[in-house]
XYZ file of C-alpha atoms in Angstrom:
701
model
C 62.269 124.614 23.257
C 59.945 121.651 22.825
C 59.337 119.508 19.787
C 55.941 118.003 19.079
C 54.846 115.518 16.507
C 51.557 116.780 15.120
C 50.565 113.433 13.702
C 50.558 111.776 17.105
C 49.261 112.330 20.567
C 49.988 115.597 22.396
C 51.609 113.445 25.088
C 54.531 112.803 22.772
C 56.421 115.883 23.898
C 60.027 115.904 25.093
C 61.130 119.048 26.937
C 64.558 119.794 25.422
C 65.837 122.542 27.721
C 67.386 122.688 31.171
C 64.985 123.607 33.983
C 64.577 127.268 34.784
C 65.993 126.712 38.283
C 69.218 125.175 36.964
C 71.805 126.845 39.207
C 74.949 125.582 37.533
C 76.955 122.438 37.222
C 78.359 120.359 34.404
C 76.987 120.622 30.882
C 78.045 118.649 27.828
C 77.121 119.098 24.210
C 77.358 116.732 21.262
C 79.926 114.356 22.822
C 81.120 111.795 20.284
C 83.863 109.249 20.827
C 84.926 107.060 17.919
C 87.231 104.046 17.882
C 88.469 101.720 15.184
C 86.775 98.369 14.965
C 87.283 95.300 12.822
C 84.673 93.175 11.124
C 85.023 89.900 9.297
C 83.323 89.865 5.916
C 81.528 86.921 4.370
C 84.662 86.300 2.318
C 86.636 85.851 5.540
C 88.538 89.124 5.233
C 88.926 91.606 8.075
C 88.108 95.233 7.325
C 88.390 98.269 9.570
C 85.858 100.958 10.194
C 84.963 103.506 12.832
C 82.450 102.816 15.585
C 80.917 105.425 17.870
C 81.095 104.517 21.553
C 79.363 107.837 22.223
C 77.086 109.303 19.592
C 76.268 112.999 20.020
C 75.411 112.873 23.721
C 74.049 116.134 25.113
C 73.007 116.724 28.688
C 73.896 118.165 32.061
C 74.642 117.302 35.683
C 73.289 119.879 38.159
C 75.456 121.210 40.953
C 74.640 119.936 44.415
C 72.927 116.840 43.056
C 73.641 113.199 42.268
C 73.480 112.453 38.560
C 73.289 108.720 37.855
C 74.218 107.260 34.469
C 72.441 103.980 33.786
C 72.047 101.602 30.904
C 72.526 97.987 29.831
C 75.978 96.466 29.631
C 77.985 98.107 26.857
C 75.777 101.196 26.863
C 78.714 103.596 27.174
C 78.276 104.558 30.841
C 81.948 104.398 31.798
C 82.924 105.934 28.461
C 80.703 108.947 29.121
C 82.137 109.257 32.619
C 85.685 109.173 31.222
C 84.785 111.797 28.650
C 83.323 114.172 31.231
C 86.310 113.636 33.539
C 88.869 114.443 30.826
C 90.143 110.861 30.755
C 89.905 110.459 26.987
C 92.979 111.537 25.058
C 92.868 114.990 23.546
C 91.489 114.937 20.023
C 89.687 111.606 20.400
C 86.592 113.045 22.074
C 84.494 115.463 20.032
C 82.106 117.913 21.618
C 82.128 120.451 24.425
C 82.087 120.214 28.216
C 81.173 123.273 30.296
C 81.203 124.055 34.001
C 78.808 126.693 35.297
C 78.067 127.698 31.711
C 81.659 128.201 30.551
C 83.695 125.723 28.510
C 86.355 123.948 30.555
C 89.523 122.181 29.463
C 90.512 118.629 30.522
C 93.513 120.035 32.378
C 91.302 122.222 34.530
C 88.876 119.371 35.133
C 91.798 117.457 36.636
C 92.425 120.299 39.078
C 88.809 120.597 40.185
C 87.608 116.982 39.984
C 88.083 113.615 41.613
C 87.579 110.311 39.811
C 86.881 107.248 41.932
C 87.536 104.067 39.998
C 85.534 100.887 40.269
C 88.473 99.048 41.837
C 89.625 100.179 45.285
C 93.339 100.813 44.749
C 94.678 101.289 48.262
C 97.803 100.385 50.209
C 96.749 97.286 52.172
C 98.828 98.047 55.270
C 97.697 101.633 55.796
C 94.829 102.370 58.203
C 91.496 103.880 58.145
C 90.977 103.921 61.854
C 93.434 103.322 64.647
C 95.094 99.898 64.265
C 92.666 98.932 61.476
C 94.424 98.002 58.251
C 92.847 98.235 54.821
C 93.873 94.656 54.084
C 93.945 92.668 50.867
C 93.609 89.095 49.643
C 96.446 87.960 51.887
C 95.620 89.890 55.053
C 92.282 90.545 56.666
C 91.161 94.156 56.819
C 88.081 96.332 56.611
C 84.849 95.338 54.867
C 84.072 96.070 51.245
C 81.804 98.983 52.108
C 84.438 100.498 54.359
C 87.072 100.114 51.638
C 84.791 101.940 49.210
C 84.195 104.757 51.674
C 87.956 105.045 52.211
C 88.479 105.288 48.438
C 85.934 108.070 48.269
C 87.399 109.841 51.284
C 90.947 109.741 49.909
C 89.849 111.286 46.634
C 87.620 114.034 48.039
C 90.030 115.235 50.703
C 91.028 118.162 48.468
C 87.415 119.344 48.205
C 86.646 118.713 44.514
C 83.850 120.632 42.863
C 83.337 117.688 40.474
C 83.141 114.092 41.663
C 82.989 111.147 39.251
C 82.392 107.592 40.483
C 82.459 104.464 38.348
C 80.102 101.810 39.789
C 80.607 102.837 43.444
C 78.275 100.066 44.677
C 79.743 97.246 42.598
C 80.382 94.101 44.637
C 78.735 95.440 47.808
C 75.778 94.045 49.710
C 72.612 96.123 49.826
C 73.343 97.647 53.233
C 76.903 98.648 52.342
C 75.786 99.960 48.947
C 73.085 102.071 50.569
C 75.599 103.465 53.062
C 77.983 104.430 50.249
C 75.237 106.191 48.270
C 74.161 108.070 51.398
C 77.724 109.330 51.866
C 77.840 110.393 48.221
C 74.486 112.119 48.684
C 75.896 114.085 51.614
C 78.925 115.088 49.520
C 76.684 116.294 46.696
C 74.642 118.464 49.033
C 77.745 120.307 50.176
C 77.768 121.847 46.695
C 79.742 119.381 44.572
C 78.563 118.129 41.203
C 78.429 114.334 41.447
C 78.186 112.023 38.436
C 78.209 108.271 38.926
C 77.497 105.143 36.937
C 75.316 102.509 38.512
C 73.879 99.241 37.302
C 70.813 98.314 39.355
C 70.025 100.784 42.151
C 67.614 99.641 44.805
C 64.447 101.564 45.533
C 66.086 103.271 48.522
C 69.045 104.319 46.365
C 66.708 105.732 43.740
C 65.284 108.100 46.333
C 68.759 109.625 46.704
C 69.317 110.083 42.953
C 68.387 113.569 41.760
C 69.061 113.365 38.038
C 69.090 110.371 35.691
C 70.797 109.769 32.353
C 70.083 106.510 30.525
C 72.272 105.346 27.645
C 72.205 102.426 25.217
C 74.680 101.667 22.446
C 76.319 105.036 23.034
C 73.064 106.979 22.489
C 70.884 108.973 24.865
C 67.674 107.173 25.865
C 66.411 109.349 28.705
C 67.404 112.331 30.799
C 65.510 113.905 33.639
C 64.156 113.236 37.082
C 63.968 109.572 38.133
C 60.395 110.284 39.224
C 59.369 110.902 35.623
C 60.620 107.637 34.125
C 57.138 106.142 34.346
C 55.671 109.127 32.535
C 58.359 108.814 29.867
C 57.424 105.168 29.363
C 53.775 106.138 29.066
C 54.530 108.689 26.360
C 56.518 105.989 24.617
C 53.464 103.772 24.565
C 54.713 101.305 27.171
C 52.467 101.142 30.208
C 54.324 100.476 33.438
C 53.082 97.203 34.979
C 51.740 97.460 38.494
C 54.459 97.004 41.083
C 57.245 97.204 38.480
C 60.282 99.405 39.088
C 60.247 102.173 36.431
C 64.034 102.234 35.930
C 64.327 98.493 35.577
C 61.360 98.390 33.229
C 62.913 101.126 31.077
C 66.124 99.092 30.816
C 64.051 96.044 29.842
C 62.291 98.051 27.130
C 65.637 99.303 25.826
C 66.954 95.749 25.598
C 63.798 94.631 23.812
C 64.256 97.291 21.151
C 67.963 96.550 21.022
C 67.249 92.961 20.040
C 64.468 93.890 17.656
C 64.619 94.941 14.025
C 64.377 98.613 14.978
C 67.254 98.808 17.433
C 67.731 101.477 20.081
C 67.776 104.184 17.396
C 63.997 104.260 17.710
C 64.228 105.189 21.384
C 67.048 107.672 20.752
C 64.858 109.389 18.156
C 62.009 109.500 20.635
C 64.224 111.063 23.305
C 65.394 113.699 20.828
C 62.262 114.552 18.871
C 59.322 113.031 20.735
C 58.679 110.740 17.768
C 56.799 107.787 19.250
C 58.640 104.549 18.476
C 56.843 101.696 16.706
C 55.400 99.068 18.989
C 57.061 95.679 19.162
C 55.422 92.361 18.564
C 54.802 89.903 21.391
C 57.761 87.799 20.309
C 60.045 90.840 20.445
C 58.818 91.921 23.882
C 59.473 88.476 25.353
C 63.130 88.349 24.376
C 64.306 87.552 27.870
C 62.974 84.020 27.672
C 64.400 83.290 24.240
C 68.102 82.547 23.872
C 69.905 84.602 21.216
C 70.272 83.038 17.828
C 73.741 81.563 17.230
C 73.767 83.215 13.812
C 72.445 86.769 14.206
C 70.829 88.536 11.251
C 72.864 91.032 9.241
C 73.498 94.318 11.024
C 72.056 97.578 9.866
C 74.231 100.060 8.074
C 74.810 103.535 9.398
C 75.100 105.891 6.479
C 76.782 109.185 7.192
C 76.952 112.454 5.379
C 80.230 113.579 3.823
C 80.625 116.170 6.514
C 80.363 113.557 9.231
C 82.711 111.246 7.352
C 85.679 113.537 7.619
C 87.660 115.032 10.430
C 88.363 118.734 10.619
C 91.286 118.525 8.266
C 89.390 116.408 5.826
C 92.411 114.174 5.386
C 91.182 111.022 7.098
C 87.817 109.635 6.049
C 85.621 106.975 7.490
C 85.111 103.798 5.558
C 82.077 104.644 3.459
C 79.458 102.083 2.661
C 80.504 102.142 -0.987
C 84.257 102.552 -0.870
C 85.930 102.427 -4.240
C 87.584 99.137 -4.940
C 86.039 97.294 -1.995
C 82.256 97.759 -2.131
C 81.439 94.153 -1.302
C 83.665 94.096 1.769
C 82.472 97.357 3.299
C 78.850 97.704 2.285
C 77.662 95.884 5.437
C 80.133 97.477 7.837
C 78.455 98.566 11.033
C 79.726 101.956 12.179
C 77.972 101.803 15.540
C 78.366 99.654 18.579
C 75.252 97.752 17.646
C 73.336 94.779 18.856
C 73.985 91.612 16.848
C 70.238 90.960 16.648
C 69.350 93.955 14.469
C 68.681 93.271 10.844
C 69.206 95.515 7.844
C 66.162 97.722 8.339
C 67.185 101.350 8.424
C 65.900 103.531 11.212
C 65.283 107.149 10.361
C 62.504 109.649 10.812
C 61.191 108.914 7.345
C 61.328 105.202 8.169
C 59.188 105.799 11.227
C 56.686 107.784 9.217
C 56.452 105.024 6.659
C 55.908 102.327 9.278
C 53.305 104.433 11.077
C 51.703 105.658 7.816
C 52.217 109.220 8.947
C 53.791 112.335 7.497
C 56.430 114.314 9.396
C 55.687 117.930 10.212
C 59.188 119.093 9.239
C 61.855 118.116 6.719
C 64.173 115.393 7.925
C 67.879 116.108 8.139
C 70.550 113.576 9.007
C 72.578 116.413 10.443
C 70.052 117.562 12.991
C 71.365 119.782 15.747
C 71.333 118.096 19.126
C 69.805 119.885 22.058
C 70.113 119.435 25.785
C 67.936 116.551 26.791
C 64.774 116.709 28.730
C 64.177 117.610 32.311
C 60.860 117.507 34.041
C 59.029 120.690 35.068
C 59.425 121.683 38.654
C 62.748 119.950 38.748
C 64.636 119.815 42.059
C 62.304 121.663 44.319
C 64.520 120.877 47.293
C 67.963 120.651 45.735
C 67.840 124.149 44.337
C 67.191 125.594 47.770
C 70.205 123.784 49.182
C 72.552 124.596 46.330
C 71.646 128.251 46.069
C 73.315 129.146 49.340
C 76.129 126.629 49.244
C 79.342 127.567 47.426
C 80.990 124.827 45.416
C 84.529 124.173 46.710
C 87.155 126.056 44.732
C 84.718 127.199 42.058
C 81.400 128.677 43.128
C 82.673 131.111 45.729
C 83.799 133.591 43.085
C 82.377 135.287 40.035
C 82.936 133.134 36.963
C 85.098 134.711 34.297
C 84.993 133.281 30.787
C 88.796 133.135 30.564
C 88.970 130.998 33.697
C 87.877 127.878 31.860
C 89.578 128.296 28.530
C 92.529 126.130 27.673
C 95.903 127.758 28.457
C 96.547 128.409 24.763
C 93.399 130.508 24.515
C 93.489 132.200 27.887
C 94.746 135.772 27.541
C 96.082 135.774 31.071
C 97.177 132.552 32.765
C 97.211 134.318 36.128
C 93.424 134.184 36.165
C 93.657 130.521 37.141
C 94.906 131.591 40.566
C 91.410 131.619 42.044
C 91.531 127.818 41.997
C 94.412 127.858 44.433
C 97.728 126.107 43.830
C 97.847 123.230 41.387
C 99.085 120.936 44.169
C 98.005 121.021 47.790
C 101.560 120.957 49.170
C 104.809 122.568 48.137
C 107.621 120.427 46.768
C 109.660 119.611 49.878
C 106.789 118.998 52.342
C 105.154 116.829 49.700
C 108.356 114.795 49.309
C 108.574 114.327 53.072
C 104.923 113.202 53.305
C 105.480 110.571 50.611
C 108.694 109.433 52.283
C 106.855 108.966 55.570
C 104.209 106.896 53.845
C 106.889 104.764 52.183
C 108.608 104.143 55.521
C 105.286 103.172 57.090
C 104.588 100.705 54.283
C 108.063 99.182 54.615
C 107.714 98.893 58.378
C 104.331 97.208 58.106
C 105.289 94.982 55.163
C 108.919 94.098 55.904
C 108.793 90.902 53.855
C 110.240 92.436 50.696
C 113.185 94.073 52.451
C 113.857 91.232 54.862
C 113.717 88.608 52.120
C 116.461 90.417 50.202
C 118.524 90.828 53.343
C 118.180 87.155 54.251
C 119.038 86.014 50.724
C 122.148 88.195 50.560
C 123.221 87.090 54.040
C 122.840 83.396 53.218
C 124.564 83.758 49.872
C 127.338 85.795 51.496
C 127.906 83.031 54.028
C 128.004 80.446 51.236
C 130.509 82.524 49.251
C 132.674 83.020 52.349
C 132.878 79.274 52.950
C 133.065 78.185 49.305
C 135.799 80.469 47.922
C 137.974 80.662 51.011
C 141.792 80.430 50.706
C 142.228 80.342 46.922
C 145.295 78.549 45.596
C 148.223 80.596 44.275
C 147.624 79.178 40.831
C 145.770 79.979 37.637
C 142.830 77.939 38.934
C 142.828 79.993 42.131
C 142.679 83.171 40.042
C 139.792 81.740 38.012
C 137.945 80.853 41.217
C 138.338 84.367 42.546
C 137.044 85.819 39.234
C 134.036 83.490 39.514
C 133.298 84.907 42.961
C 133.285 88.469 41.625
C 131.006 87.757 38.644
C 128.625 85.753 40.822
C 128.452 88.651 43.266
C 127.539 91.036 40.443
C 124.810 88.692 39.154
C 123.479 88.090 42.667
C 123.056 91.801 43.294
C 121.335 92.230 39.939
C 118.880 89.395 40.555
C 118.155 90.541 44.109
C 116.288 93.564 42.725
C 113.970 91.554 40.481
C 111.345 91.214 43.190
C 110.656 94.949 42.827
C 108.773 94.222 39.570
C 105.402 93.136 41.047
C 105.752 95.517 43.979
C 105.839 98.623 41.837
C 103.310 97.363 39.259
C 100.827 96.967 42.110
C 101.674 100.440 43.400
C 101.444 102.003 39.939
C 97.647 101.709 39.917
C 97.526 103.622 43.182
C 99.826 106.267 41.711
C 97.538 106.697 38.683
C 94.477 107.066 40.887
C 96.060 109.500 43.316
C 97.653 111.711 40.670
C 94.471 111.851 38.596
C 93.433 114.831 40.740
C 96.916 116.257 41.392
C 97.311 114.754 44.871
C 101.080 115.013 44.397
C 103.738 115.411 41.710
C 105.384 112.636 39.744
C 108.738 114.233 40.589
C 108.188 114.068 44.363
C 106.984 110.488 44.032
C 110.163 109.546 42.149
C 112.510 111.346 44.551
C 110.784 110.099 47.705
C 110.915 106.512 46.457
C 114.624 106.813 45.728
C 115.495 108.415 49.067
C 113.384 105.919 50.996
C 115.294 102.917 49.656
C 118.803 104.371 50.027
C 119.356 103.242 53.644
C 117.859 99.811 53.025
C 120.046 99.220 49.962
C 123.077 100.330 51.977
C 122.229 97.868 54.743
C 121.910 95.017 52.225
C 125.266 95.861 50.624
C 126.924 96.214 54.031
C 125.638 92.835 55.212
C 127.052 90.995 52.195
C 130.296 92.983 52.162
C 130.932 92.427 55.868
C 130.471 88.671 55.535
C 132.577 88.098 52.407
C 135.365 90.694 52.507
C 136.832 89.678 55.826
C 136.263 85.940 55.424
C 137.883 85.805 51.970
C 140.607 88.306 52.924
C 140.013 90.367 49.813
C 142.483 93.026 48.729
C 141.847 96.733 48.458
C 139.942 99.122 50.698
C 136.821 97.700 52.336
C 134.908 100.977 51.937
C 135.501 100.937 48.187
C 134.294 97.318 48.019
C 131.156 98.343 49.942
C 130.612 101.383 47.730
C 130.804 99.239 44.569
C 128.159 96.867 45.928
C 125.971 99.789 47.013
C 126.221 101.553 43.639
C 125.500 98.245 41.898
C 122.354 97.707 43.958
C 121.233 101.278 43.338
C 121.719 101.121 39.567
C 120.053 97.715 39.185
C 117.156 98.725 41.425
C 116.632 101.854 39.319
C 116.751 99.753 36.158
C 114.160 97.275 37.440
C 111.846 100.076 38.608
C 112.091 101.699 35.186
C 111.232 98.429 33.420
C 108.286 97.954 35.792
C 106.910 101.322 34.768
C 106.708 100.479 31.058
C 105.316 96.925 31.145
C 101.572 96.277 31.590
C 101.868 93.399 34.075
C 104.399 91.605 36.251
C 104.651 88.579 33.923
C 106.017 90.709 31.106
C 108.048 92.620 33.683
C 109.810 89.490 34.844
C 110.362 88.379 31.255
C 111.901 91.743 30.320
C 114.174 91.870 33.374
C 115.390 88.302 32.839
C 116.060 88.989 29.171
C 118.092 92.104 29.954
C 119.909 90.312 32.751
C 121.052 87.633 30.316
C 122.211 90.261 27.806
C 124.043 92.310 30.417
C 125.713 89.169 31.768
C 126.795 88.078 28.303
C 128.432 91.396 27.455
C 129.858 92.396 30.851
C 133.374 91.199 29.932
C 133.485 87.913 31.799
C 132.998 85.587 28.820
C 134.654 87.880 26.282
C 136.799 90.879 27.132
C 135.777 94.206 25.716
C 138.508 93.941 23.073
C 137.457 90.457 21.986
C 133.795 91.374 21.453
C 133.056 91.993 17.724
C 132.945 95.722 16.909
C 129.237 95.677 16.017
C 128.399 94.310 19.484
C 130.910 96.318 21.497
C 128.337 98.958 22.382
C 126.498 96.357 24.445
C 129.506 96.185 26.737
C 129.067 99.905 27.422
C 125.330 99.786 28.160
C 125.541 96.664 30.318
C 125.031 97.700 33.933
C 127.034 94.623 34.988
C 130.202 95.809 33.232
C 131.061 98.539 35.688
C 130.636 96.753 39.052
C 132.540 93.759 37.631
C 135.450 95.893 36.459
C 135.417 97.933 39.674
C 135.658 94.825 41.852
C 138.551 93.508 39.751
C 140.375 96.836 39.899
C 139.976 96.958 43.658
C 141.402 93.452 43.986
C 144.137 93.382 41.344
C 145.324 96.986 40.814
C 148.757 96.129 42.321
C 151.978 94.295 41.470
C 151.390 91.615 44.073
C 151.739 88.020 42.853
C 148.411 86.153 42.868
C 149.568 82.908 41.241
C 151.966 81.143 38.909
C 151.590 79.581 35.503
C 152.332 75.937 34.731
C 155.872 76.881 33.712
C 156.446 78.750 36.955
C 155.932 82.340 35.769
C 154.526 84.672 38.400
C 151.178 86.329 37.623
C 150.646 89.713 39.250
C 147.446 91.639 39.660
C 148.461 93.984 36.831
C 148.986 90.950 34.567
C 145.452 89.764 35.301
C 143.919 93.160 34.491
C 145.945 93.464 31.296
C 144.827 90.043 30.126
C 141.211 91.152 30.643
C 141.860 94.501 28.877
C 140.684 96.552 31.846
C 144.036 97.817 33.099
C 144.737 101.535 32.906
C 147.858 103.344 33.975
C 145.698 105.929 35.649
C 143.493 104.719 38.475
C 140.067 104.177 36.862
C 138.337 102.761 39.898
C 136.333 105.881 40.633
C 135.164 106.340 37.059
C 133.243 103.056 37.347
C 131.567 104.331 40.504
C 130.539 107.534 38.770
C 129.164 105.605 35.800
C 127.057 103.348 38.049
C 125.583 106.342 39.845
C 125.013 107.925 36.425
C 123.059 104.873 35.276
C 121.001 105.005 38.471
C 120.125 108.650 37.858
C 119.371 108.034 34.174
C 116.973 105.177 34.908
C 115.224 107.256 37.573
C 114.827 110.127 35.124
C 113.366 107.739 32.554
C 111.116 106.370 35.273
C 109.921 109.896 36.027
C 109.245 110.603 32.341
C 107.108 107.475 32.066
C 105.164 108.432 35.187
C 104.749 112.016 34.108
C 103.671 111.510 30.523
C 102.680 107.863 30.015
C 101.115 106.623 33.268
C 97.666 108.071 32.727
C 94.422 106.184 32.927
C 93.217 107.569 29.619
C 91.430 106.182 26.622
C 93.131 106.875 23.314
């Protein structure tokens, strides 16, 4: 349908329906995304209210075409992209998203879509071409344009029917940016629905864009063919200057209204109803040469109806403009993401009529029903021909069934999802092997992390072998030998701390790759564990071989090696788990150091388990240093051999030492400590998997 304003020119018409030759793709209706925001009142108090990052956005992205989302900074471009890609937490985004005319759930979007982030998260030492590394800040690699093309290639290898790209040309020179857009254009014309955000496309890029969506302050400003932007400006009453780029000029006009008294609501109303916005004064249209005022005028209020003020349950309400008990604090609260230049003038259809001295042709309603935005007549004369005969991967080569795109709770038969193919491209065991191979390649090409640990343990082992050699048969000799064991435990714990930044860097790659089900979190966890097993064993063997023979330690060598190996495995698992829950490596280091100090304090070296106060005794049980320390002592002293004498000449046997430390047991408890260490390693890996599976998602809340 079309809406016309009878009081104005017939040119003020916005076509509100999809083109007749719309052959399918992504459609979205009434998308609204609200977040909490704080505002400081004149009294200096902070009050909370809700702000709409997306405000009832309705539109579509045709299949086989490039849909570009543009707008000034803070317009909501990336937010809209996240909403369409199912990257906003369930319940936070209101509205409906459909694929080929049928509503689709976020879970199914993940199976059929790829999302290419603005940052290129890639392993720096993997290749793109033979002997050509990706590279990073520390090692030279491919160019920025090549990195971007690799990012796109990695994410489209599974043939997605939906492709989302956030600023794919950001940071690239014009030639590289053009090359990237051309590749995306080729992908779109294979039948995929492509939606991307872009800031300032060049003229050559604009020729490759099929469909344009322009946003500002979370509201729809324009939708249709890029070729019709000039016509849209003309209907708005803004003549396009000769030689001016229509898209750039439209963004300039939006910013002018944004910093005026009317705000972008005037342009949003025009896009929805065809209501011509009021013209701006010369001062308002020359905003770019005037610096913003340090003290902006008061913001406009956004009044809402009671129905819009409540959620479905009606239990949680927005902060109304006249909230009981706090009217002065909340009456000026701005519920939109609004420009600081707007004053308190209210924009509504009746306000437009009053300013234009006109009368509306229909009653105004604040709860107007949004419609799909405009598209120009004769839209996609060439794209439709291409798309009509080209099946979309995984989706358009079958007859669409309504149940296919319902959420699992509503689908009467889950088996109808089988037409999409398996959820993951590979089965469990081949997938694990592929990830293991990649891990081994990364370790081989970046041996610094492994070699640094091996060198540190070798040097420290040599120092221990020469420092604690030939202990005296005295109480001091016993104390020296105990110091060697506790230092060994601490050394092995600290040697795993360097895994904190390594995994945090890799976590971003994991989030990107699993966003389209490239592999399972379980196979990633298992492959990482298996990959490091031989390297941890080599580290433990190097230290054990140097110290055990040089110091002539008691007990079986293999048990001594196994204790060190289990200690490395449990501490490595602990550090990896901590790395998965902290946001950055600084907090990761702080957390690991804090836990290391606690584990060291309660491991039984300073106070035996019996001497620790009862309310702190549980810390002795959860300390991962307790068990390797006790195991090493049991291996050394679980015998009646004399290890020293007291000052009065009394012999001190190994059993006496263990009894004094309250770790002696009549039954041999050496193996129970080994089992507990392996148990801790498994527990931390399971926790690590849970965090990856349920918490490591690049989602807005």
